[in-house]
Amino acid sequence: MVLVGVFRHQLTILMTGQPPKPDVKDIRQGKALLRGQTLAQNNSYIPTAAFIERKKYLCQAYEDGTYLKDKASKDKSPTDLMADPKNMEVMMDGMKKQMMGIVPQTLIMGWIQFFFSGFILIKLPFPLGLRFKQMLQSGIMTPNMDVKWVSSLSWYFINLFGLRGVFALILGGENSADGTRDMTAMSTMGAMGQQPGQPQDFNKQFLSMKDNLSIIYHEWDLENVEQRVLVKYGKQQRIFKSTRK
Amino acid sequence: MSSSLKLLAEIRQSSERRPFEVLKLSEPLLNKGSISQAGDDVWLVYEQVFIAAIDEGEIDVAKAVLEILHKRFGGSQRVKRLYGMINEAVGYPDEAKKLYDEMLEKDATNVLASKRLIALLKSQGQYSIAIQELVSYLDTHGNDFEAWLELAHLYLANHLYAQAAFCLEEVILQQPANHYFHLCYAEVNYTMGCLDIALKEYLRVVELSTDNVRGFYGIKLAADRILDITSHGAGKSRDSSHFKVENAPQKATLERLSQLATERLVAIYSGTNDATKKTVEAWLKL
């Protein structure tokens, strides 16, 4: 069992491969959005003229799609964005990883079912209530047998969950040997509407950032800095009314 | 032994450039071979030692270290950059440039290579090309405030103050709490004659950094200048049209600010020797 786990881990490493490297235009696209965010966040730290200049430029750039990776795709719908080979790669990678989890798990389960079902492996040294029957005697259809007896299939599952610590010890914390994660993944797969590999629609994000920027009411943080400094160095009483003209 | 490794790691993490200390700390490590105690970090230590050796002009040490790195990571881009740096250090900038160009051709997103290339251009005095490269770098990596700062310095070296001010605004947007950037911005504005903005930025400096000498000198200069211009009337003084003072505070406030700056400067210099004090007082016209 341990060997199967190690094998799984190595196989996953083999299949995962390198994440695709973003090219210059991808970076440019992301950083352009970041720049808008910074401007929206820290707008009060630069003079009004400087802010307006930047706001105008960025809004125009966002609207024209200056920073878009593929300017032609500006008006395309998000489904067309999937045609981008890079996005395809990302999605394929995710699929591959999921398949990696499912295939060996199914194989091993089939194998286990085939070999281990139908016989008793160990006997517990202590009695247990009837409730544990389901947990300890799966694969055996004998309603009258004492719960002390553990079927081989159940023993497999108990080991599967128990071995997680061992794997963490020999393969390091982030390993893909234990199958429990795949199980949870399988059960939640149906619930996942959007795959993680869904391409981001930068055009839409740019446009919403443009809206964000254009509604900012700019007020320079230094508008009444004279008063603040005078107060700080003890030259003036603190006053609360705004000193803007 | 491990304490020196720890110190090296600290210097590395704070990305300080202290070549002398690095070399001194690493010399026994290299000679006794106990550098392997660093574990996986050993390669980072080698790189650090290499750069320090180049800074200090210890080309032999650098060559030895580079040999080790080359053995371990043959065709790595990161090692290639080190080859470029050693070429720069021994005076073959063209070779270095070729290496950097090759790296960029292979991977246009290589930030380290493009930065080296710009630094190389700058060191050769080709400011206009360096500015071009840096601008195109910033078009992609717009959130790299250190690059904006570098661009500002390049513009300043060419007396392009308005452009430098724009770069500094960009730096301030990303790092609004660092008083040094405000100080630079204030000084550029003062030079351009935007006295109102300069004064406010100088005030910001002393607000963020208590008793900042350069900040108070700036306040004193800017406030007195504005007072001078406004009291003489806009038209009278010959060069007042160059100055922007529209958004400056009222006269009373300006006077108080100037007075405050004088007071603080005198207080700051009160602990120094008499000669310094006299110079300051003479400048302040006390």
Short mmCIF file of C-alpha atoms in Angstrom, two decimals:
data_model
loop_
_atom_site.label_atom_id
_atom_site.label_comp_id
_atom_site.label_asym_id
_atom_site.label_seq_id
_atom_site.Cartn_x
_atom_site.Cartn_y
_atom_site.Cartn_z
CA MET A 1 0.00 0.00 0.00
CA VAL A 2 2.80 2.33 0.86
CA LEU A 3 4.45 1.51 -2.44
CA VAL A 4 1.26 2.26 -4.33
CA GLY A 5 1.15 5.61 -2.59
CA VAL A 6 4.75 6.42 -3.48
CA PHE A 7 4.11 5.37 -7.05
CA ARG A 8 1.11 7.68 -7.27
CA HIS A 9 3.15 10.55 -5.94
CA GLN A 10 5.92 10.09 -8.47
CA LEU A 11 3.47 9.69 -11.30
CA THR A 12 1.71 12.91 -10.39
CA ILE A 13 5.00 14.78 -10.38
CA LEU A 14 5.79 13.34 -13.77
CA MET A 15 2.49 14.31 -15.27
CA THR A 16 2.12 17.74 -13.77
CA GLY A 17 5.07 19.28 -15.53
CA GLN A 18 5.95 22.95 -15.52
CA PRO A 19 3.25 25.55 -15.36
CA PRO A 20 3.16 27.46 -18.64
CA LYS A 21 5.26 30.59 -18.59
CA PRO A 22 3.36 33.82 -19.13
CA ASP A 23 4.71 35.91 -21.98
CA VAL A 24 5.35 39.62 -21.96
CA LYS A 25 1.86 40.57 -23.05
CA ASP A 26 0.24 38.50 -20.33
CA ILE A 27 2.32 40.26 -17.72
CA ARG A 28 1.65 43.65 -19.27
CA GLN A 29 -2.06 42.97 -19.17
CA GLY A 30 -2.04 41.99 -15.53
CA LYS A 31 0.21 44.83 -14.46
CA ALA A 32 -1.94 47.38 -16.27
CA LEU A 33 -4.87 46.31 -14.17
CA LEU A 34 -2.72 46.49 -11.07
CA ARG A 35 -1.73 50.04 -11.95
CA GLY A 36 -5.35 51.07 -12.07
CA GLN A 37 -5.91 49.48 -8.71
CA THR A 38 -2.99 51.32 -7.16
CA LEU A 39 -4.21 54.58 -8.59
CA ALA A 40 -7.71 54.00 -7.23
CA GLN A 41 -6.33 53.06 -3.84
CA ASN A 42 -3.68 55.72 -3.30
CA ASN A 43 -5.16 58.53 -5.37
CA SER A 44 -5.08 60.99 -2.50
CA TYR A 45 -1.29 61.00 -2.30
CA ILE A 46 -0.61 62.82 -5.54
CA PRO A 47 -1.67 66.32 -6.59
CA THR A 48 -4.99 66.67 -8.32
CA ALA A 49 -3.51 67.56 -11.68
CA ALA A 50 -1.32 64.49 -11.62
CA PHE A 51 -4.26 62.31 -10.69
CA ILE A 52 -6.52 63.63 -13.40
CA GLU A 53 -3.82 63.16 -16.00
CA ARG A 54 -3.39 59.53 -15.00
CA LYS A 55 -7.10 58.90 -14.74
CA LYS A 56 -7.68 60.23 -18.23
CA TYR A 57 -4.88 58.18 -19.67
CA LEU A 58 -5.80 54.93 -17.99
CA CYS A 59 -9.51 55.25 -18.70
CA GLN A 60 -8.79 55.87 -22.35
CA ALA A 61 -6.32 53.00 -22.45
CA TYR A 62 -8.77 50.65 -20.79
CA GLU A 63 -11.52 51.60 -23.16
CA ASP A 64 -9.37 51.24 -26.24
CA GLY A 65 -7.87 48.02 -25.00
CA THR A 66 -4.34 49.37 -25.30
CA TYR A 67 -3.08 46.90 -22.77
CA LEU A 68 -5.08 43.92 -23.97
CA LYS A 69 -2.98 40.96 -24.93
CA ASP A 70 -4.89 40.44 -28.11
CA LYS A 71 -6.46 43.67 -29.25
CA ALA A 72 -8.56 41.91 -31.88
CA SER A 73 -10.27 39.86 -29.22
CA LYS A 74 -11.65 42.95 -27.57
CA ASP A 75 -15.19 42.40 -28.68
CA LYS A 76 -15.19 38.66 -28.52
CA SER A 77 -17.23 36.75 -26.03
CA PRO A 78 -15.49 34.85 -23.26
CA THR A 79 -16.08 31.51 -24.96
CA ASP A 80 -13.88 32.60 -27.82
CA LEU A 81 -11.15 33.36 -25.35
CA MET A 82 -10.84 29.66 -24.76
CA ALA A 83 -9.42 29.31 -28.21
CA ASP A 84 -6.22 30.88 -26.92
CA PRO A 85 -3.73 28.01 -26.91
CA LYS A 86 -2.31 29.07 -23.60
CA ASN A 87 -5.66 28.86 -21.91
CA MET A 88 -6.20 25.48 -23.49
CA GLU A 89 -2.94 24.35 -22.01
CA VAL A 90 -3.91 25.50 -18.56
CA MET A 91 -7.20 23.69 -18.81
CA MET A 92 -5.62 20.55 -20.12
CA ASP A 93 -3.25 20.61 -17.24
CA GLY A 94 -6.08 20.73 -14.76
CA MET A 95 -7.85 17.87 -16.53
CA LYS A 96 -4.69 15.83 -16.56
CA LYS A 97 -4.23 16.27 -12.86
CA GLN A 98 -7.77 15.25 -12.12
CA MET A 99 -7.51 12.22 -14.35
CA MET A 100 -4.32 11.31 -12.57
CA GLY A 101 -6.21 11.14 -9.35
CA ILE A 102 -9.13 9.20 -10.70
CA VAL A 103 -7.47 6.59 -12.88
CA PRO A 104 -5.16 4.96 -10.35
CA GLN A 105 -7.82 5.23 -7.70
CA THR A 106 -10.28 3.33 -9.86
CA LEU A 107 -7.68 0.75 -10.79
CA ILE A 108 -6.62 0.22 -7.22
CA MET A 109 -10.20 0.07 -6.05
CA GLY A 110 -11.01 -2.53 -8.65
CA TRP A 111 -8.00 -4.52 -7.66
CA ILE A 112 -8.87 -4.26 -4.00
CA GLN A 113 -12.47 -5.23 -4.66
CA PHE A 114 -11.32 -8.21 -6.63
CA PHE A 115 -8.75 -9.55 -4.20
CA PHE A 116 -9.90 -8.45 -0.83
CA SER A 117 -13.62 -8.85 -0.87
CA GLY A 118 -15.31 -11.73 0.81
CA PHE A 119 -12.99 -12.68 3.61
CA ILE A 120 -12.12 -11.72 7.10
CA LEU A 121 -8.70 -10.34 7.77
CA ILE A 122 -8.38 -9.61 11.48
CA LYS A 123 -10.25 -9.87 14.70
CA LEU A 124 -10.44 -6.94 17.04
CA PRO A 125 -9.51 -7.74 20.63
CA PHE A 126 -12.49 -5.78 21.96
CA PRO A 127 -16.23 -5.98 21.30
CA LEU A 128 -18.02 -3.22 19.43
CA GLY A 129 -21.61 -2.18 18.95
CA LEU A 130 -23.70 -3.09 15.94
CA ARG A 131 -23.31 0.38 14.56
CA PHE A 132 -19.77 -0.36 13.47
CA LYS A 133 -20.86 -3.20 11.29
CA GLN A 134 -21.06 -1.00 8.21
CA MET A 135 -17.69 0.44 8.82
CA LEU A 136 -15.80 -2.72 9.62
CA GLN A 137 -17.47 -5.35 7.53
CA SER A 138 -18.01 -3.87 4.10
CA GLY A 139 -17.87 -6.40 1.34
CA ILE A 140 -19.32 -9.20 3.45
CA MET A 141 -23.00 -9.91 3.51
CA THR A 142 -23.30 -11.73 6.77
CA PRO A 143 -25.77 -9.97 9.01
CA ASN A 144 -25.22 -12.21 12.01
CA MET A 145 -21.46 -12.10 12.33
CA ASP A 146 -19.94 -10.45 15.36
CA VAL A 147 -18.65 -6.93 14.78
CA LYS A 148 -15.24 -7.93 16.16
CA TRP A 149 -14.32 -9.37 12.80
CA VAL A 150 -12.97 -6.90 10.28
CA SER A 151 -13.30 -7.58 6.60
CA SER A 152 -10.34 -7.04 4.33
CA LEU A 153 -11.99 -4.24 2.36
CA SER A 154 -12.68 -2.28 5.51
CA TRP A 155 -9.15 -2.82 6.66
CA TYR A 156 -7.96 -1.32 3.37
CA PHE A 157 -9.95 1.81 3.92
CA ILE A 158 -8.81 2.19 7.49
CA ASN A 159 -5.24 1.93 6.26
CA LEU A 160 -5.82 4.36 3.44
CA PHE A 161 -6.78 7.08 5.86
CA GLY A 162 -4.24 6.02 8.44
CA LEU A 163 -1.29 6.12 6.09
CA ARG A 164 -1.51 9.82 5.47
CA GLY A 165 0.91 10.54 8.29
CA VAL A 166 3.37 7.99 6.97
CA PHE A 167 3.30 9.53 3.52
CA ALA A 168 3.81 12.96 4.95
CA LEU A 169 6.87 11.59 6.68
CA ILE A 170 8.50 9.94 3.68
CA LEU A 171 7.41 12.19 0.83
CA GLY A 172 7.14 15.54 2.54
CA GLY A 173 4.04 17.42 3.56
CA GLU A 174 2.64 18.26 0.13
CA ASN A 175 2.43 14.86 -1.46
CA SER A 176 -0.14 13.39 -3.74
CA ALA A 177 0.17 9.82 -2.52
CA ASP A 178 -2.80 9.46 -0.27
CA GLY A 179 -6.05 8.94 -2.01
CA THR A 180 -8.31 10.72 0.41
CA ARG A 181 -7.98 14.02 -1.36
CA ASP A 182 -9.03 12.50 -4.63
CA MET A 183 -12.09 11.11 -2.96
CA THR A 184 -13.13 14.48 -1.67
CA ALA A 185 -12.30 15.93 -5.05
CA MET A 186 -14.50 13.38 -6.74
CA SER A 187 -17.40 14.12 -4.50
CA THR A 188 -17.12 17.87 -4.95
CA MET A 189 -16.50 17.73 -8.66
CA GLY A 190 -20.16 17.89 -9.46
CA ALA A 191 -20.56 20.97 -7.33
CA MET A 192 -17.80 22.82 -9.12
CA GLY A 193 -19.51 24.88 -11.74
CA GLN A 194 -16.52 26.86 -12.96
CA GLN A 195 -13.28 25.09 -13.57
CA PRO A 196 -10.24 26.77 -12.08
CA GLY A 197 -8.76 27.00 -15.54
CA GLN A 198 -11.46 29.40 -16.69
CA PRO A 199 -9.75 32.19 -18.62
CA GLN A 200 -10.02 35.66 -17.18
CA ASP A 201 -11.75 38.19 -19.33
CA PHE A 202 -9.41 41.14 -19.07
CA ASN A 203 -11.47 43.37 -21.27
CA LYS A 204 -14.34 43.16 -18.82
CA GLN A 205 -12.04 43.76 -15.89
CA PHE A 206 -10.49 46.77 -17.61
CA LEU A 207 -13.89 48.27 -18.26
CA SER A 208 -15.02 47.82 -14.68
CA MET A 209 -11.75 49.32 -13.49
CA LYS A 210 -12.40 52.26 -15.77
CA ASP A 211 -15.76 52.78 -14.11
CA ASN A 212 -14.12 52.55 -10.72
CA LEU A 213 -11.56 55.17 -11.64
CA SER A 214 -13.96 57.58 -13.25
CA ILE A 215 -16.15 57.92 -10.18
CA ILE A 216 -13.32 58.73 -7.80
CA TYR A 217 -13.64 62.12 -6.18
CA HIS A 218 -10.10 63.29 -5.81
CA GLU A 219 -8.92 65.16 -2.78
CA TRP A 220 -5.24 65.69 -2.25
CA ASP A 221 -4.09 64.42 1.08
CA LEU A 222 -1.81 67.45 1.46
CA GLU A 223 -4.60 70.00 1.12
CA ASN A 224 -4.30 71.02 4.75
CA VAL A 225 -0.89 69.65 5.55
CA GLU A 226 0.27 73.07 6.80
CA GLN A 227 -2.17 72.84 9.67
CA ARG A 228 -1.21 69.26 10.41
CA VAL A 229 2.47 70.10 10.55
CA LEU A 230 1.87 73.15 12.72
CA VAL A 231 -0.16 70.98 15.07
CA LYS A 232 2.44 68.25 15.10
CA TYR A 233 5.24 70.62 16.11
CA GLY A 234 3.08 72.26 18.73
CA LYS A 235 2.59 75.62 16.99
CA GLN A 236 -1.15 75.49 16.82
CA GLN A 237 -4.12 74.01 18.57
CA ARG A 238 -5.78 71.13 16.83
CA ILE A 239 -8.61 72.43 14.69
CA PHE A 240 -11.26 70.26 13.22
CA LYS A 241 -12.75 72.34 10.49
CA SER A 242 -11.45 71.82 7.01
CA THR A 243 -9.17 74.58 5.81
CA ARG A 244 -9.85 74.13 2.15
CA LYS A 245 -10.56 77.32 0.30
CA MET B 1 30.19 28.94 11.69
CA SER B 2 26.46 28.87 11.27
CA SER B 3 26.22 32.37 12.71
CA SER B 4 28.05 33.77 9.70
CA LEU B 5 25.71 31.85 7.42
CA LYS B 6 22.81 33.37 9.29
CA LEU B 7 24.26 36.85 8.87
CA LEU B 8 24.74 36.23 5.16
CA ALA B 9 21.14 35.13 4.87
CA GLU B 10 20.01 38.29 6.63
CA ILE B 11 21.98 40.50 4.28
CA ARG B 12 20.61 38.53 1.35
CA GLN B 13 17.03 38.86 2.45
CA SER B 14 17.15 42.57 3.09
CA SER B 15 18.85 42.85 -0.33
CA GLU B 16 21.45 45.18 1.11
CA ARG B 17 24.63 45.61 -0.83
CA ARG B 18 27.42 45.16 1.66
CA PRO B 19 30.12 43.46 -0.39
CA PHE B 20 32.92 43.97 2.10
CA GLU B 21 31.08 42.25 4.95
CA VAL B 22 29.84 39.49 2.68
CA LEU B 23 33.33 38.68 1.50
CA LYS B 24 34.74 38.79 5.02
CA LEU B 25 32.02 36.49 6.32
CA SER B 26 32.21 34.05 3.47
CA GLU B 27 35.99 33.75 3.18
CA PRO B 28 36.45 31.19 5.99
CA LEU B 29 33.38 29.35 4.74
CA LEU B 30 34.82 28.99 1.27
CA ASN B 31 38.28 28.00 2.44
CA LYS B 32 37.23 25.37 4.94
CA GLY B 33 34.50 23.97 2.78
CA SER B 34 31.97 24.38 5.56
CA ILE B 35 29.77 26.34 3.19
CA SER B 36 27.86 23.11 2.55
CA GLN B 37 26.29 23.57 5.97
CA ALA B 38 23.93 25.99 4.29
CA GLY B 39 22.06 23.05 2.79
CA ASP B 40 19.89 24.04 -0.13
CA ASP B 41 20.78 27.68 0.34
CA VAL B 42 24.38 27.01 -0.60
CA TRP B 43 23.80 28.15 -4.19
CA LEU B 44 22.24 31.39 -3.04
CA VAL B 45 25.28 31.98 -0.87
CA TYR B 46 27.55 31.35 -3.85
CA GLU B 47 25.61 33.86 -5.93
CA GLN B 48 25.76 36.40 -3.13
CA VAL B 49 29.50 35.90 -2.74
CA PHE B 50 29.95 36.23 -6.48
CA ILE B 51 28.20 39.60 -6.64
CA ALA B 52 30.04 40.83 -3.58
CA ALA B 53 33.35 39.75 -5.10
CA ILE B 54 32.57 41.65 -8.27
CA ASP B 55 31.65 44.74 -6.27
CA GLU B 56 34.93 44.55 -4.44
CA GLY B 57 36.92 43.83 -7.57
CA GLU B 58 38.01 40.37 -6.37
CA ILE B 59 37.77 38.87 -9.81
CA ASP B 60 39.63 35.69 -8.85
CA VAL B 61 37.17 34.85 -6.10
CA ALA B 62 34.30 35.60 -8.45
CA LYS B 63 35.75 33.33 -11.12
CA ALA B 64 36.21 30.45 -8.68
CA VAL B 65 32.64 30.77 -7.42
CA LEU B 66 31.26 31.08 -10.92
CA GLU B 67 33.08 27.88 -11.86
CA ILE B 68 31.27 26.03 -9.08
CA LEU B 69 27.91 27.47 -10.09
CA HIS B 70 28.52 26.65 -13.72
CA LYS B 71 29.29 23.04 -12.83
CA ARG B 72 26.02 22.72 -10.98
CA PHE B 73 23.68 24.69 -13.26
CA GLY B 74 25.22 24.47 -16.72
CA GLY B 75 22.92 26.33 -19.05
CA SER B 76 20.90 28.22 -16.47
CA GLN B 77 19.82 31.74 -17.37
CA ARG B 78 20.61 32.93 -13.90
CA VAL B 79 24.20 31.77 -14.22
CA LYS B 80 24.38 33.33 -17.64
CA ARG B 81 23.55 36.66 -16.08
CA LEU B 82 26.46 36.21 -13.70
CA TYR B 83 28.72 35.63 -16.70
CA GLY B 84 27.44 38.88 -18.10
CA MET B 85 28.21 40.66 -14.85
CA ILE B 86 31.77 39.36 -14.71
CA ASN B 87 32.25 40.50 -18.28
CA GLU B 88 31.07 43.94 -17.27
CA ALA B 89 33.40 43.91 -14.30
CA VAL B 90 36.54 43.05 -16.27
CA GLY B 91 35.71 45.58 -18.94
CA TYR B 92 34.00 43.73 -21.77
CA PRO B 93 30.64 45.48 -21.87
CA ASP B 94 29.93 44.38 -25.43
CA GLU B 95 30.30 40.72 -24.50
CA ALA B 96 28.00 41.26 -21.54
CA LYS B 97 25.47 43.03 -23.70
CA LYS B 98 25.47 40.13 -26.13
CA LEU B 99 24.79 37.69 -23.30
CA TYR B 100 21.91 39.77 -21.98
CA ASP B 101 20.45 40.12 -25.44
CA GLU B 102 20.61 36.35 -25.87
CA MET B 103 18.83 35.86 -22.57
CA LEU B 104 16.10 38.30 -23.51
CA GLU B 105 15.66 36.67 -26.86
CA LYS B 106 15.13 33.34 -25.19
CA ASP B 107 12.75 34.66 -22.57
CA ALA B 108 11.47 38.19 -22.97
CA THR B 109 10.02 38.15 -19.47
CA ASN B 110 13.42 37.83 -17.83
CA VAL B 111 13.33 40.79 -15.47
CA LEU B 112 16.87 40.38 -14.20
CA ALA B 113 18.32 40.40 -17.70
CA SER B 114 16.46 43.52 -18.78
CA LYS B 115 17.51 45.32 -15.62
CA ARG B 116 21.15 44.39 -16.17
CA LEU B 117 20.91 45.60 -19.73
CA ILE B 118 19.56 48.96 -18.63
CA ALA B 119 22.21 49.23 -15.92
CA LEU B 120 24.87 48.45 -18.50
CA LEU B 121 23.59 51.14 -20.83
CA LYS B 122 23.53 53.59 -17.97
CA SER B 123 27.08 52.77 -16.96
CA GLN B 124 28.19 53.36 -20.53
CA GLY B 125 26.57 56.77 -20.44
CA GLN B 126 24.04 55.99 -23.16
CA TYR B 127 21.28 57.67 -21.25
CA SER B 128 18.79 58.09 -24.04
CA ILE B 129 18.89 54.39 -24.99
CA ALA B 130 18.75 53.42 -21.35
CA ILE B 131 15.68 55.63 -20.90
CA GLN B 132 14.04 54.04 -23.93
CA GLU B 133 14.70 50.55 -22.63
CA LEU B 134 13.49 51.45 -19.17
CA VAL B 135 10.31 53.00 -20.51
CA SER B 136 9.51 49.89 -22.47
CA TYR B 137 10.31 47.79 -19.42
CA LEU B 138 7.94 49.89 -17.33
CA ASP B 139 5.24 49.61 -19.95
CA THR B 140 5.15 45.93 -19.05
CA HIS B 141 6.12 46.00 -15.40
CA GLY B 142 4.27 49.11 -14.31
CA ASN B 143 4.27 48.17 -10.65
CA ASP B 144 8.02 48.10 -10.22
CA PHE B 145 8.51 51.28 -8.22
CA GLU B 146 12.27 50.87 -8.03
CA ALA B 147 12.38 50.98 -11.80
CA TRP B 148 10.28 54.17 -11.76
CA LEU B 149 12.73 55.65 -9.29
CA GLU B 150 15.63 54.69 -11.52
CA LEU B 151 13.89 56.28 -14.48
CA ALA B 152 13.38 59.44 -12.46
CA HIS B 153 17.10 59.56 -11.73
CA LEU B 154 17.92 59.05 -15.39
CA TYR B 155 15.60 61.90 -16.35
CA LEU B 156 17.12 64.11 -13.67
CA ALA B 157 20.58 63.40 -15.03
CA ASN B 158 19.30 64.81 -18.31
CA HIS B 159 17.52 67.77 -16.69
CA LEU B 160 14.09 66.52 -17.75
CA TYR B 161 12.34 67.63 -14.60
CA ALA B 162 8.71 67.29 -15.68
CA GLN B 163 9.30 63.68 -16.72
CA ALA B 164 11.15 62.96 -13.50
CA ALA B 165 8.26 64.43 -11.52
CA PHE B 166 5.86 62.09 -13.30
CA CYS B 167 8.01 59.08 -12.40
CA LEU B 168 8.21 60.20 -8.79
CA GLU B 169 4.43 60.58 -8.66
CA GLU B 170 4.23 57.00 -9.81
CA VAL B 171 6.64 55.96 -7.05
CA ILE B 172 4.63 57.85 -4.44
CA LEU B 173 1.45 56.17 -5.63
CA GLN B 174 2.96 52.83 -4.90
CA GLN B 175 4.88 53.72 -1.75
CA PRO B 176 3.03 56.65 -0.19
CA ALA B 177 4.52 56.25 3.27
CA ASN B 178 8.19 56.60 2.39
CA HIS B 179 9.25 60.16 3.18
CA TYR B 180 12.33 59.99 0.99
CA PHE B 181 10.22 59.76 -2.17
CA HIS B 182 8.19 62.77 -1.08
CA LEU B 183 11.44 64.62 -0.50
CA CYS B 184 12.68 63.85 -4.01
CA TYR B 185 9.36 64.90 -5.46
CA ALA B 186 9.42 68.15 -3.49
CA GLU B 187 12.91 68.95 -4.68
CA VAL B 188 12.07 68.29 -8.30
CA ASN B 189 9.02 70.52 -8.00
CA TYR B 190 11.04 73.25 -6.34
CA THR B 191 13.51 73.10 -9.18
CA MET B 192 10.71 73.37 -11.71
CA GLY B 193 9.29 76.36 -9.89
CA CYS B 194 6.10 74.67 -8.70
CA LEU B 195 6.62 76.21 -5.30
CA ASP B 196 3.13 75.47 -4.00
CA ILE B 197 3.41 71.74 -4.58
CA ALA B 198 7.01 71.72 -3.38
CA LEU B 199 6.07 73.40 -0.11
CA LYS B 200 3.28 70.95 0.55
CA GLU B 201 5.48 67.98 -0.22
CA TYR B 202 8.22 69.33 2.04
CA LEU B 203 5.60 69.64 4.76
CA ARG B 204 4.63 66.05 4.10
CA VAL B 205 8.25 65.02 4.63
CA VAL B 206 8.49 66.60 8.05
CA GLU B 207 5.11 65.19 8.91
CA LEU B 208 6.24 61.66 8.12
CA SER B 209 9.76 62.03 9.45
CA THR B 210 10.08 64.21 12.53
CA ASP B 211 12.80 66.88 12.37
CA ASN B 212 13.93 65.98 8.88
CA VAL B 213 16.66 68.52 8.19
CA ARG B 214 16.41 68.44 4.43
CA GLY B 215 12.64 68.82 4.75
CA PHE B 216 12.89 71.89 6.97
CA TYR B 217 15.49 73.52 4.75
CA GLY B 218 13.05 72.98 1.93
CA ILE B 219 10.16 74.49 3.84
CA LYS B 220 12.24 77.51 4.74
CA LEU B 221 13.35 78.03 1.14
CA ALA B 222 9.93 77.47 -0.41
CA ALA B 223 7.96 79.52 2.10
CA ASP B 224 10.36 82.50 1.95
CA ARG B 225 10.39 82.36 -1.82
CA ILE B 226 6.62 82.38 -2.06
CA LEU B 227 6.41 85.23 0.43
CA ASP B 228 8.96 87.14 -1.58
CA ILE B 229 7.11 86.65 -4.85
CA THR B 230 3.64 87.41 -3.54
CA SER B 231 4.71 90.48 -1.61
CA HIS B 232 6.42 92.01 -4.62
CA GLY B 233 3.42 91.40 -6.78
CA ALA B 234 3.24 89.00 -9.66
CA GLY B 235 4.29 91.42 -12.35
CA LYS B 236 7.12 93.30 -10.70
CA SER B 237 9.78 90.71 -10.18
CA ARG B 238 11.40 89.74 -13.38
CA ASP B 239 11.28 85.98 -13.15
CA SER B 240 8.21 85.43 -11.06
CA SER B 241 6.25 84.23 -14.04
CA HIS B 242 8.20 80.97 -13.88
CA PHE B 243 6.84 80.17 -10.48
CA LYS B 244 3.53 78.61 -9.66
CA VAL B 245 2.24 79.80 -6.34
CA GLU B 246 -1.54 79.85 -6.84
CA ASN B 247 -2.33 77.11 -4.37
CA ALA B 248 0.06 78.30 -1.69
CA PRO B 249 -1.33 78.91 1.79
CA GLN B 250 -2.11 82.38 3.11
CA LYS B 251 0.59 84.80 4.08
CA ALA B 252 0.16 84.33 7.81
CA THR B 253 0.50 80.59 7.53
CA LEU B 254 3.58 80.93 5.34
CA GLU B 255 5.22 83.16 7.89
CA ARG B 256 4.48 80.73 10.66
CA LEU B 257 5.87 77.85 8.62
CA SER B 258 9.05 79.73 7.88
CA GLN B 259 9.39 80.56 11.54
CA LEU B 260 8.79 76.96 12.51
CA ALA B 261 11.46 75.76 10.10
CA THR B 262 13.95 78.25 11.54
CA GLU B 263 13.18 77.18 15.06
CA ARG B 264 13.47 73.49 14.33
CA LEU B 265 16.70 73.89 12.39
CA VAL B 266 18.27 75.83 15.23
CA ALA B 267 17.10 73.18 17.68
CA ILE B 268 18.44 70.34 15.54
CA TYR B 269 21.85 71.97 15.18
CA SER B 270 22.08 73.05 18.82
CA GLY B 271 24.07 69.95 19.70
CA THR B 272 26.78 70.48 17.11
CA ASN B 273 29.98 72.46 17.32
CA ASP B 274 30.10 76.22 17.09
CA ALA B 275 31.34 76.50 13.53
CA THR B 276 28.41 74.50 12.15
CA LYS B 277 25.98 76.43 14.30
CA LYS B 278 27.35 79.74 13.05
CA THR B 279 27.06 78.64 9.44
CA VAL B 280 23.47 77.59 9.92
CA GLU B 281 22.59 80.78 11.75
CA ALA B 282 24.21 82.85 9.04
CA TRP B 283 22.18 81.05 6.42
CA LEU B 284 19.00 81.52 8.42
CA LYS B 285 19.87 85.22 8.79
CA LEU B 286 19.46 85.16 12.54
#
